[in-house]
Amino acid sequence: SPVFDADHFKSQFPLFSQSENRQLVYLDNAATTQKPLVVIDAIRDFYLHSNANTHRSSHRLARRATEMVERVRGQAADFLGAASTREIIFTRGATEGLNLLAHSLSADLQAGDEIVLTTAEHHANLVPWQMVAERLGLVIRYVPEIAGVPQFERLPEVLSSRTRIVSMTAGSNALGFRTDLQQMRKLLADRELAWIVDAAQLAAHSAVDVKTIGCDFLVCSAHKFYGPSGIGLLYGRADLLDTLPPWQGGGEMIADVDLHSSHYAALPHKFEPGTSSLAAIAGLGAAIDFLNGQDRTAIAAHEQHLLSLIHKNLGDIPEISLLSRPENNLGIVSLVSDRCAPVDLMQWLDGKDIAVRVGHHCAQPLARAAGHTATLRASLAGYNTEDDVAQFVAAVREFVQQLDRLDETVVSEPSVD
Ligand code: PMP
């Protein structure tokens, strides 16, 4: 892509310049991205210069750590387009954000109330709802689907006067397709329900603005957008978060505690019990700065270019069936072959230092509805190059050409995700 220098971008990620990784073609970015030096430095700097616990104490280091956390909260509010830092809760990741919401929102629900999900959800947006539904007698309904792919425009068919929560992904981590969130906003307008968007995949590939989306809550994980693991964001409208009960109890989230009851702290601390992952918050701040310094539209155009190249080059191989489409896609290629198990192809690619993933990608209902137990997924980030794509495509072609010989030598193992 002429506007974006992928090699320069890649040079900022030191993992790729380690001798053991110089040949690596990393195509597992939907699982987690690599980290730029600025993020690694921010984590190290925190431990070297600012390590102390936050709010509780008041000495110099504690003040410095507290200021850092609240500064990053401000950056995160801008990053997601939130109106105030009161709307930003630090979590462990998208999974924890969704568990928090499932717990806190369900406190107000009655048996028979309905939660609407889609068949394309990551398990993080299925299992927490199943757990509260079972406990409280709630009903989970799914947007109508074809082969597991939600027919999003048919959302109104599953909305009823009992619908209290609609929670959906902004894009499939298994097949890559994006949800038309503006269409969803229109379909949900004037409904008395909580609308949650899982932006775990979206945030890596596109600017996220909660005001434009119009959702009530949104979750994401820093490790998917070049930040550290162990830290994520929950955005919630302040008026809604204010009325929700907290999920986990502990230090930092209270205003006053006596032996029999407690008064909770104000937002956002009410939802942040205990000591947060402070160094990871420092790394998240650096990741947001890093992304703000990039031309994100150019990165997205570059990823789109690579995605189209892969689909074009693999599309004419009869042994390979592409399950993903290049249009409206968050950088994900998904494929199967009726000649081999995806795990065999994955192992072949791994032998050539090409990292892809095989499995149901934590979206088992989607895979099952599409008739597969496992697919092979290659997922892109800004540091992938045309050379990465060429190596991936060449290796797949080579594998297919040698299928007969491989059938005799490669032993398949069951896939694990
Ligand atoms: N939702 C989606 C769409 C995801 O892709 C993922 C991660 N694969 C998650 C939620 C969970 O994110 P995490 O494991 O960082 O909590």
Short mmCIF file of C-alpha atoms and ligand atoms in Angstrom, two decimals:
data_model
loop_
_atom_site.label_atom_id
_atom_site.label_comp_id
_atom_site.label_asym_id
_atom_site.label_seq_id
_atom_site.Cartn_x
_atom_site.Cartn_y
_atom_site.Cartn_z
CA SER A 1 0.00 0.00 0.00
CA PRO A 2 1.61 3.30 -1.06
CA VAL A 3 0.37 5.47 1.84
CA PHE A 4 1.46 3.24 4.70
CA ASP A 5 5.00 2.04 5.40
CA ALA A 6 4.43 -1.35 6.99
CA ASP A 7 8.17 -2.03 7.33
CA HIS A 8 8.68 1.15 9.32
CA PHE A 9 5.63 0.34 11.45
CA LYS A 10 6.98 -3.17 12.04
CA SER A 11 10.40 -1.85 13.07
CA GLN A 12 8.76 -0.40 16.19
CA PHE A 13 7.90 -3.92 17.43
CA PRO A 14 11.10 -5.38 18.91
CA LEU A 15 9.87 -8.99 18.98
CA PHE A 16 10.32 -9.12 15.22
CA SER A 17 13.98 -8.09 15.41
CA GLN A 18 14.95 -10.83 17.88
CA SER A 19 17.12 -13.33 16.04
CA GLU A 20 14.71 -16.21 16.66
CA ASN A 21 11.80 -14.19 15.20
CA ARG A 22 13.37 -12.57 12.14
CA GLN A 23 11.64 -15.03 9.80
CA LEU A 24 8.38 -15.09 11.72
CA VAL A 25 5.18 -14.42 9.78
CA TYR A 26 2.77 -13.56 12.58
CA LEU A 27 -0.83 -14.01 11.47
CA ASP A 28 -2.49 -14.58 14.85
CA ASN A 29 -3.35 -11.00 15.62
CA ALA A 30 -7.01 -11.60 16.41
CA ALA A 31 -5.76 -13.65 19.39
CA THR A 32 -3.26 -11.03 20.48
CA THR A 33 -1.01 -8.43 18.87
CA GLN A 34 2.70 -7.85 19.41
CA LYS A 35 3.79 -4.82 21.42
CA PRO A 36 5.69 -1.75 20.24
CA LEU A 37 8.79 -0.71 22.20
CA VAL A 38 6.97 2.29 23.69
CA VAL A 39 4.52 -0.05 25.42
CA ILE A 40 7.27 -2.33 26.74
CA ASP A 41 9.21 0.73 27.95
CA ALA A 42 6.18 2.18 29.71
CA ILE A 43 5.74 -1.04 31.72
CA ARG A 44 9.43 -1.12 32.62
CA ASP A 45 9.45 2.59 33.48
CA PHE A 46 6.51 2.14 35.81
CA TYR A 47 8.40 -0.46 37.84
CA LEU A 48 11.65 1.51 37.68
CA HIS A 49 10.28 4.92 38.61
CA SER A 50 6.69 4.92 39.84
CA ASN A 51 5.86 1.63 41.48
CA ALA A 52 3.55 2.09 44.46
CA ASN A 53 -0.05 1.27 45.16
CA THR A 54 -2.47 3.98 44.12
CA HIS A 55 -5.25 5.83 45.95
CA ARG A 56 -4.66 4.36 49.39
CA SER A 57 -1.41 6.08 50.18
CA SER A 58 -0.26 9.63 49.82
CA HIS A 59 3.54 9.52 49.60
CA ARG A 60 5.38 10.76 46.53
CA LEU A 61 5.45 7.46 44.62
CA ALA A 62 1.83 6.67 45.43
CA ARG A 63 0.80 10.06 44.15
CA ARG A 64 2.80 9.47 40.97
CA ALA A 65 1.17 6.06 40.39
CA THR A 66 -2.28 7.51 41.07
CA GLU A 67 -1.70 10.39 38.68
CA MET A 68 -0.56 7.93 36.00
CA VAL A 69 -3.70 5.78 36.40
CA GLU A 70 -6.01 8.79 36.23
CA ARG A 71 -4.10 10.23 33.27
CA VAL A 72 -4.50 6.96 31.36
CA ARG A 73 -8.19 6.93 32.29
CA GLY A 74 -8.46 10.33 30.61
CA GLN A 75 -6.64 9.02 27.53
CA ALA A 76 -8.97 6.00 27.47
CA ALA A 77 -12.03 8.25 27.69
CA ASP A 78 -10.78 10.19 24.64
CA PHE A 79 -9.83 6.95 22.86
CA LEU A 80 -13.39 5.63 23.14
CA GLY A 81 -15.15 9.00 22.83
CA ALA A 82 -16.60 8.85 26.37
CA ALA A 83 -18.03 12.03 27.86
CA SER A 84 -16.12 11.73 31.13
CA THR A 85 -13.54 9.64 32.99
CA ARG A 86 -16.40 8.51 35.27
CA GLU A 87 -17.53 6.37 32.35
CA ILE A 88 -14.25 4.41 32.08
CA ILE A 89 -13.69 1.31 34.23
CA PHE A 90 -10.39 -0.55 34.11
CA THR A 91 -10.98 -4.29 33.83
CA ARG A 92 -8.80 -7.31 33.17
CA GLY A 93 -10.08 -7.43 29.62
CA ALA A 94 -13.23 -7.73 27.52
CA THR A 95 -14.12 -10.96 29.33
CA GLU A 96 -14.12 -9.32 32.74
CA GLY A 97 -16.08 -6.34 31.41
CA LEU A 98 -18.81 -8.66 30.12
CA ASN A 99 -18.91 -10.64 33.38
CA LEU A 100 -19.24 -7.38 35.30
CA LEU A 101 -22.13 -6.29 33.11
CA ALA A 102 -23.87 -9.67 33.25
CA HIS A 103 -23.70 -9.62 37.03
CA SER A 104 -24.54 -5.97 37.68
CA LEU A 105 -27.25 -5.58 35.04
CA SER A 106 -29.00 -8.80 36.00
CA ALA A 107 -29.46 -7.61 39.61
CA ASP A 108 -32.49 -5.72 38.34
CA LEU A 109 -33.96 -8.53 36.17
CA GLN A 110 -36.92 -10.85 36.82
CA ALA A 111 -37.46 -14.43 35.70
CA GLY A 112 -38.72 -14.37 32.12
CA ASP A 113 -36.83 -11.20 31.18
CA GLU A 114 -34.98 -11.57 27.89
CA ILE A 115 -31.39 -11.12 26.77
CA VAL A 116 -30.67 -10.94 23.04
CA LEU A 117 -27.32 -12.20 21.73
CA THR A 118 -26.04 -13.37 18.37
CA THR A 119 -24.69 -16.72 17.23
CA ALA A 120 -21.40 -15.04 16.29
CA GLU A 121 -20.45 -14.14 19.84
CA HIS A 122 -17.16 -15.05 21.42
CA HIS A 123 -17.69 -17.30 24.43
CA ALA A 124 -16.93 -14.23 26.58
CA ASN A 125 -20.25 -12.81 25.42
CA LEU A 126 -22.18 -16.06 25.79
CA VAL A 127 -21.14 -17.86 28.95
CA PRO A 128 -21.60 -14.97 31.44
CA TRP A 129 -25.17 -14.49 30.17
CA GLN A 130 -25.89 -18.22 30.33
CA MET A 131 -24.68 -18.22 33.93
CA VAL A 132 -27.00 -15.39 35.04
CA ALA A 133 -29.86 -16.72 32.91
CA GLU A 134 -29.66 -20.07 34.64
CA ARG A 135 -29.54 -18.50 38.08
CA LEU A 136 -32.41 -16.07 37.52
CA GLY A 137 -34.61 -17.85 34.98
CA LEU A 138 -33.86 -15.37 32.20
CA VAL A 139 -34.48 -16.19 28.55
CA ILE A 140 -31.68 -15.88 25.97
CA ARG A 141 -32.79 -15.25 22.40
CA TYR A 142 -30.60 -15.14 19.32
CA VAL A 143 -30.77 -12.92 16.27
CA PRO A 144 -31.92 -15.15 13.36
CA GLU A 145 -28.94 -16.70 11.55
CA ILE A 146 -27.97 -18.56 8.42
CA ALA A 147 -25.14 -21.07 8.91
CA GLY A 148 -24.34 -19.27 12.16
CA VAL A 149 -24.00 -15.86 10.54
CA PRO A 150 -26.45 -13.46 12.20
CA GLN A 151 -28.99 -11.77 9.95
CA PHE A 152 -28.53 -8.55 11.85
CA GLU A 153 -31.31 -6.70 10.06
CA ARG A 154 -33.71 -9.23 11.56
CA LEU A 155 -32.91 -8.13 15.11
CA PRO A 156 -36.45 -6.70 15.64
CA GLU A 157 -37.89 -10.22 15.24
CA VAL A 158 -36.37 -11.25 18.56
CA LEU A 159 -37.04 -8.04 20.48
CA SER A 160 -40.04 -8.08 22.79
CA SER A 161 -41.46 -6.11 25.68
CA ARG A 162 -39.38 -8.40 27.94
CA THR A 163 -36.04 -7.63 26.23
CA ARG A 164 -33.81 -5.96 28.79
CA ILE A 165 -30.34 -6.45 27.34
CA VAL A 166 -28.94 -6.70 23.81
CA SER A 167 -25.26 -7.68 23.72
CA MET A 168 -23.44 -8.19 20.44
CA THR A 169 -20.00 -8.17 18.94
CA ALA A 170 -18.86 -5.34 16.67
CA GLY A 171 -17.15 -7.96 14.51
CA SER A 172 -16.67 -11.72 14.41
CA ASN A 173 -13.34 -12.98 15.75
CA ALA A 174 -13.89 -16.21 13.79
CA LEU A 175 -15.00 -14.96 10.36
CA GLY A 176 -14.05 -11.29 10.49
CA PHE A 177 -17.32 -9.74 9.36
CA ARG A 178 -18.24 -6.41 10.91
CA THR A 179 -21.56 -5.63 12.46
CA ASP A 180 -23.34 -2.62 10.98
CA LEU A 181 -23.59 -0.78 14.30
CA GLN A 182 -25.40 2.21 12.83
CA GLN A 183 -28.11 -0.09 11.52
CA MET A 184 -28.30 -1.69 14.98
CA ARG A 185 -28.61 1.73 16.57
CA LYS A 186 -31.60 2.53 14.38
CA LEU A 187 -33.25 -0.81 15.12
CA LEU A 188 -32.76 -0.29 18.85
CA ALA A 189 -33.80 3.37 18.97
CA ASP A 190 -36.42 4.20 21.63
CA ARG A 191 -36.18 0.75 23.22
CA GLU A 192 -35.94 0.55 27.01
CA LEU A 193 -32.99 -1.82 27.17
CA ALA A 194 -29.25 -1.87 27.74
CA TRP A 195 -27.23 -2.17 24.52
CA ILE A 196 -23.73 -3.63 24.94
CA VAL A 197 -21.11 -3.73 22.20
CA ASP A 198 -18.15 -6.12 22.36
CA ALA A 199 -15.42 -4.13 20.60
CA ALA A 200 -12.60 -6.59 21.40
CA GLN A 201 -11.83 -7.10 17.70
CA LEU A 202 -12.99 -3.74 16.35
CA ALA A 203 -10.73 -1.55 18.50
CA ALA A 204 -7.59 -2.91 16.82
CA HIS A 205 -8.70 -1.91 13.34
CA SER A 206 -10.83 1.17 13.62
CA ALA A 207 -11.31 4.21 15.80
CA VAL A 208 -14.12 3.57 18.28
CA ASP A 209 -16.48 6.35 19.27
CA VAL A 210 -19.19 5.40 21.73
CA LYS A 211 -21.19 8.54 20.94
CA THR A 212 -21.32 7.70 17.23
CA ILE A 213 -22.12 4.06 17.99
CA GLY A 214 -24.77 5.15 20.48
CA CYS A 215 -24.39 2.10 22.73
CA ASP A 216 -24.90 2.10 26.50
CA PHE A 217 -21.87 -0.07 27.28
CA LEU A 218 -18.78 -1.20 25.38
CA VAL A 219 -15.89 -3.49 26.25
CA CYS A 220 -12.42 -4.06 24.78
CA SER A 221 -9.01 -5.55 25.65
CA ALA A 222 -5.74 -3.63 25.32
CA HIS A 223 -3.76 -6.68 24.20
CA LYS A 224 -5.69 -6.80 20.93
CA PHE A 225 -4.63 -3.25 19.98
CA TYR A 226 -0.86 -3.37 20.67
CA GLY A 227 -1.26 -2.85 24.44
CA PRO A 228 -0.43 -5.21 27.31
CA SER A 229 -2.45 -8.22 28.36
CA GLY A 230 -4.31 -8.15 31.67
CA ILE A 231 -5.96 -4.79 31.10
CA GLY A 232 -9.15 -3.78 29.34
CA LEU A 233 -11.76 -1.07 29.29
CA LEU A 234 -15.42 -1.00 30.11
CA TYR A 235 -17.26 2.08 28.92
CA GLY A 236 -20.67 2.72 30.45
CA ARG A 237 -22.99 5.69 30.30
CA ALA A 238 -22.48 7.50 33.61
CA ASP A 239 -26.19 7.69 34.46
CA LEU A 240 -26.48 3.91 34.00
CA LEU A 241 -23.26 2.98 35.82
CA ASP A 242 -24.34 5.22 38.68
CA THR A 243 -27.45 3.16 39.34
CA LEU A 244 -25.84 -0.29 38.83
CA PRO A 245 -24.68 -2.27 41.86
CA PRO A 246 -20.98 -3.17 41.90
CA TRP A 247 -19.87 -6.66 40.92
CA GLN A 248 -16.85 -7.58 43.04
CA GLY A 249 -16.29 -6.12 46.50
CA GLY A 250 -13.03 -5.15 48.15
CA GLY A 251 -10.75 -2.26 48.90
CA GLU A 252 -10.80 0.92 46.85
CA MET A 253 -14.42 0.53 45.78
CA ILE A 254 -15.97 1.76 49.02
CA ALA A 255 -16.62 5.09 50.66
CA ASP A 256 -17.33 3.68 54.09
CA VAL A 257 -17.37 0.17 55.59
CA ASP A 258 -18.71 -1.07 58.88
CA LEU A 259 -19.20 -4.63 60.04
CA HIS A 260 -22.58 -5.13 58.44
CA SER A 261 -22.76 -2.84 55.44
CA SER A 262 -20.76 -0.56 53.19
CA HIS A 263 -21.29 2.53 51.14
CA TYR A 264 -19.75 2.35 47.73
CA ALA A 265 -17.33 4.83 46.24
CA ALA A 266 -18.35 7.14 43.42
CA LEU A 267 -17.71 6.28 39.77
CA PRO A 268 -15.51 4.91 38.42
CA HIS A 269 -13.94 3.43 41.57
CA LYS A 270 -17.14 1.63 42.58
CA PHE A 271 -16.32 -0.95 39.88
CA GLU A 272 -12.58 -1.27 40.55
CA PRO A 273 -12.04 -3.31 43.71
CA GLY A 274 -8.52 -4.12 44.83
CA THR A 275 -5.25 -3.24 43.19
CA SER A 276 -5.49 -2.83 39.44
CA SER A 277 -2.88 -4.05 36.99
CA LEU A 278 -0.96 -0.79 37.35
CA ALA A 279 1.98 -1.48 35.05
CA ALA A 280 -0.45 -2.71 32.41
CA ILE A 281 -2.38 0.56 32.76
CA ALA A 282 0.89 2.41 32.09
CA GLY A 283 1.36 0.21 29.02
CA LEU A 284 -2.20 0.88 27.89
CA GLY A 285 -1.52 4.62 28.07
CA ALA A 286 1.52 4.13 25.84
CA ALA A 287 -0.49 1.99 23.41
CA ILE A 288 -3.15 4.70 23.09
CA ASP A 289 -0.46 7.34 22.52
CA PHE A 290 1.14 5.05 19.95
CA LEU A 291 -2.14 4.56 18.07
CA ASN A 292 -2.96 8.26 18.26
CA GLY A 293 0.36 8.91 16.53
CA GLN A 294 -0.55 6.63 13.61
CA ASP A 295 -2.66 7.25 10.54
CA ARG A 296 -5.28 4.67 11.50
CA THR A 297 -7.16 5.04 8.23
CA ALA A 298 -3.95 4.19 6.36
CA ILE A 299 -3.32 1.15 8.57
CA ALA A 300 -6.87 -0.06 7.93
CA ALA A 301 -6.43 0.44 4.17
CA HIS A 302 -3.15 -1.51 4.32
CA GLU A 303 -4.80 -4.38 6.22
CA GLN A 304 -7.68 -4.36 3.74
CA HIS A 305 -5.22 -4.54 0.85
CA LEU A 306 -3.49 -7.59 2.39
CA LEU A 307 -6.82 -9.22 3.19
CA SER A 308 -7.98 -8.85 -0.41
CA LEU A 309 -4.66 -10.25 -1.66
CA ILE A 310 -5.03 -13.37 0.49
CA HIS A 311 -8.63 -13.95 -0.57
CA LYS A 312 -7.73 -13.41 -4.22
CA ASN A 313 -4.77 -15.77 -4.08
CA LEU A 314 -6.42 -18.56 -2.12
CA GLY A 315 -9.83 -18.23 -3.77
CA ASP A 316 -8.89 -20.27 -6.83
CA ILE A 317 -7.42 -23.28 -4.99
CA PRO A 318 -10.04 -26.04 -5.34
CA GLU A 319 -8.90 -27.84 -2.17
CA ILE A 320 -9.44 -24.73 -0.04
CA SER A 321 -12.81 -23.25 0.95
CA LEU A 322 -12.73 -19.70 2.23
CA LEU A 323 -15.36 -19.05 4.88
CA SER A 324 -14.48 -15.36 5.24
CA ARG A 325 -15.10 -12.59 2.75
CA PRO A 326 -12.75 -9.68 2.18
CA GLU A 327 -15.47 -7.02 2.29
CA ASN A 328 -16.35 -5.37 5.59
CA ASN A 329 -13.88 -7.57 7.37
CA LEU A 330 -11.66 -6.88 10.40
CA GLY A 331 -8.58 -8.52 8.87
CA ILE A 332 -9.55 -12.16 9.31
CA VAL A 333 -9.21 -15.04 6.86
CA SER A 334 -10.96 -18.27 7.76
CA LEU A 335 -10.65 -21.44 5.74
CA VAL A 336 -11.21 -25.17 5.71
CA SER A 337 -10.30 -27.93 3.30
CA ASP A 338 -12.16 -31.12 2.53
CA ARG A 339 -8.80 -32.75 1.83
CA CYS A 340 -7.20 -32.26 5.24
CA ALA A 341 -7.78 -31.25 8.83
CA PRO A 342 -6.97 -27.57 9.47
CA VAL A 343 -4.56 -28.68 12.18
CA ASP A 344 -2.37 -30.42 9.58
CA LEU A 345 -2.13 -27.24 7.54
CA MET A 346 -1.45 -25.23 10.70
CA GLN A 347 1.42 -27.55 11.64
CA TRP A 348 2.87 -27.27 8.14
CA LEU A 349 2.70 -23.47 8.37
CA ASP A 350 4.19 -23.53 11.87
CA GLY A 351 7.10 -25.54 10.46
CA LYS A 352 7.70 -22.61 8.11
CA ASP A 353 7.42 -20.13 11.01
CA ILE A 354 4.03 -18.88 9.88
CA ALA A 355 1.78 -18.43 12.94
CA VAL A 356 -1.93 -19.04 12.39
CA ARG A 357 -4.57 -20.52 14.65
CA VAL A 358 -6.81 -23.54 14.35
CA GLY A 359 -9.95 -24.27 16.34
CA HIS A 360 -13.41 -22.89 16.92
CA HIS A 361 -11.84 -19.58 18.03
CA CYS A 362 -13.98 -19.44 21.16
CA ALA A 363 -17.07 -19.13 18.99
CA GLN A 364 -18.16 -22.75 19.04
CA PRO A 365 -21.86 -22.15 18.20
CA LEU A 366 -20.83 -20.24 15.07
CA ALA A 367 -18.41 -22.94 13.91
CA ARG A 368 -20.96 -25.66 14.62
CA ALA A 369 -23.77 -23.92 12.76
CA ALA A 370 -21.44 -23.54 9.79
CA GLY A 371 -20.80 -27.28 9.95
CA HIS A 372 -17.19 -27.19 11.15
CA THR A 373 -15.49 -28.22 14.35
CA ALA A 374 -12.38 -26.26 13.47
CA THR A 375 -11.22 -23.72 10.93
CA LEU A 376 -7.83 -22.25 10.16
CA ARG A 377 -7.68 -18.55 10.89
CA ALA A 378 -5.09 -16.05 9.70
CA SER A 379 -5.55 -12.59 11.16
CA LEU A 380 -3.79 -9.36 10.23
CA ALA A 381 -2.29 -6.33 11.93
CA GLY A 382 -0.55 -3.21 10.67
CA TYR A 383 2.93 -4.79 10.76
CA ASN A 384 2.03 -7.55 8.32
CA THR A 385 3.59 -7.05 4.91
CA GLU A 386 2.98 -8.13 1.33
CA ASP A 387 5.91 -10.47 1.89
CA ASP A 388 4.06 -12.11 4.83
CA VAL A 389 1.06 -12.63 2.57
CA ALA A 390 3.21 -14.04 -0.23
CA GLN A 391 4.85 -16.52 2.16
CA PHE A 392 1.51 -17.57 3.63
CA VAL A 393 -0.10 -18.08 0.24
CA ALA A 394 2.94 -19.92 -1.16
CA ALA A 395 3.05 -22.24 1.87
CA VAL A 396 -0.67 -23.05 1.59
CA ARG A 397 -0.24 -23.79 -2.13
CA GLU A 398 2.77 -25.98 -1.47
CA PHE A 399 0.86 -27.90 1.20
CA VAL A 400 -2.06 -28.49 -1.11
CA GLN A 401 0.25 -29.73 -3.86
CA GLN A 402 1.82 -32.21 -1.47
CA LEU A 403 -1.40 -33.37 0.15
CA ASP A 404 -1.07 -36.91 -1.08
CA ARG A 405 2.40 -37.32 0.32
CA LEU A 406 1.42 -35.60 3.57
CA ASP A 407 -1.58 -37.83 4.06
CA GLU A 408 0.87 -40.64 4.72
CA THR A 409 3.18 -38.80 7.11
CA VAL A 410 1.24 -36.26 9.18
CA VAL A 411 -0.74 -37.53 12.12
CA SER A 412 -3.77 -35.41 12.98
CA GLU A 413 -4.41 -34.42 16.57
CA PRO A 414 -7.70 -33.09 17.85
CA SER A 415 -7.73 -29.29 17.72
CA VAL A 416 -7.68 -27.29 20.90
CA ASP A 417 -8.43 -23.58 21.21
N1 PMP B 1 -14.79 -10.83 22.39
C1 PMP B 1 -14.20 -11.04 21.22
C2 PMP B 1 -14.93 -10.74 19.95
C3 PMP B 1 -12.88 -11.53 21.18
O1 PMP B 1 -12.29 -11.74 20.01
C4 PMP B 1 -12.21 -11.80 22.39
C5 PMP B 1 -10.80 -12.36 22.41
N2 PMP B 1 -10.55 -13.37 21.48
C6 PMP B 1 -12.89 -11.56 23.59
C7 PMP B 1 -14.17 -11.07 23.55
C8 PMP B 1 -12.26 -11.84 24.93
O2 PMP B 1 -11.19 -10.98 25.13
P1 PMP B 1 -10.19 -11.23 26.33
O3 PMP B 1 -9.75 -12.66 26.26
O4 PMP B 1 -9.09 -10.27 26.10
O5 PMP B 1 -10.95 -10.92 27.59
#
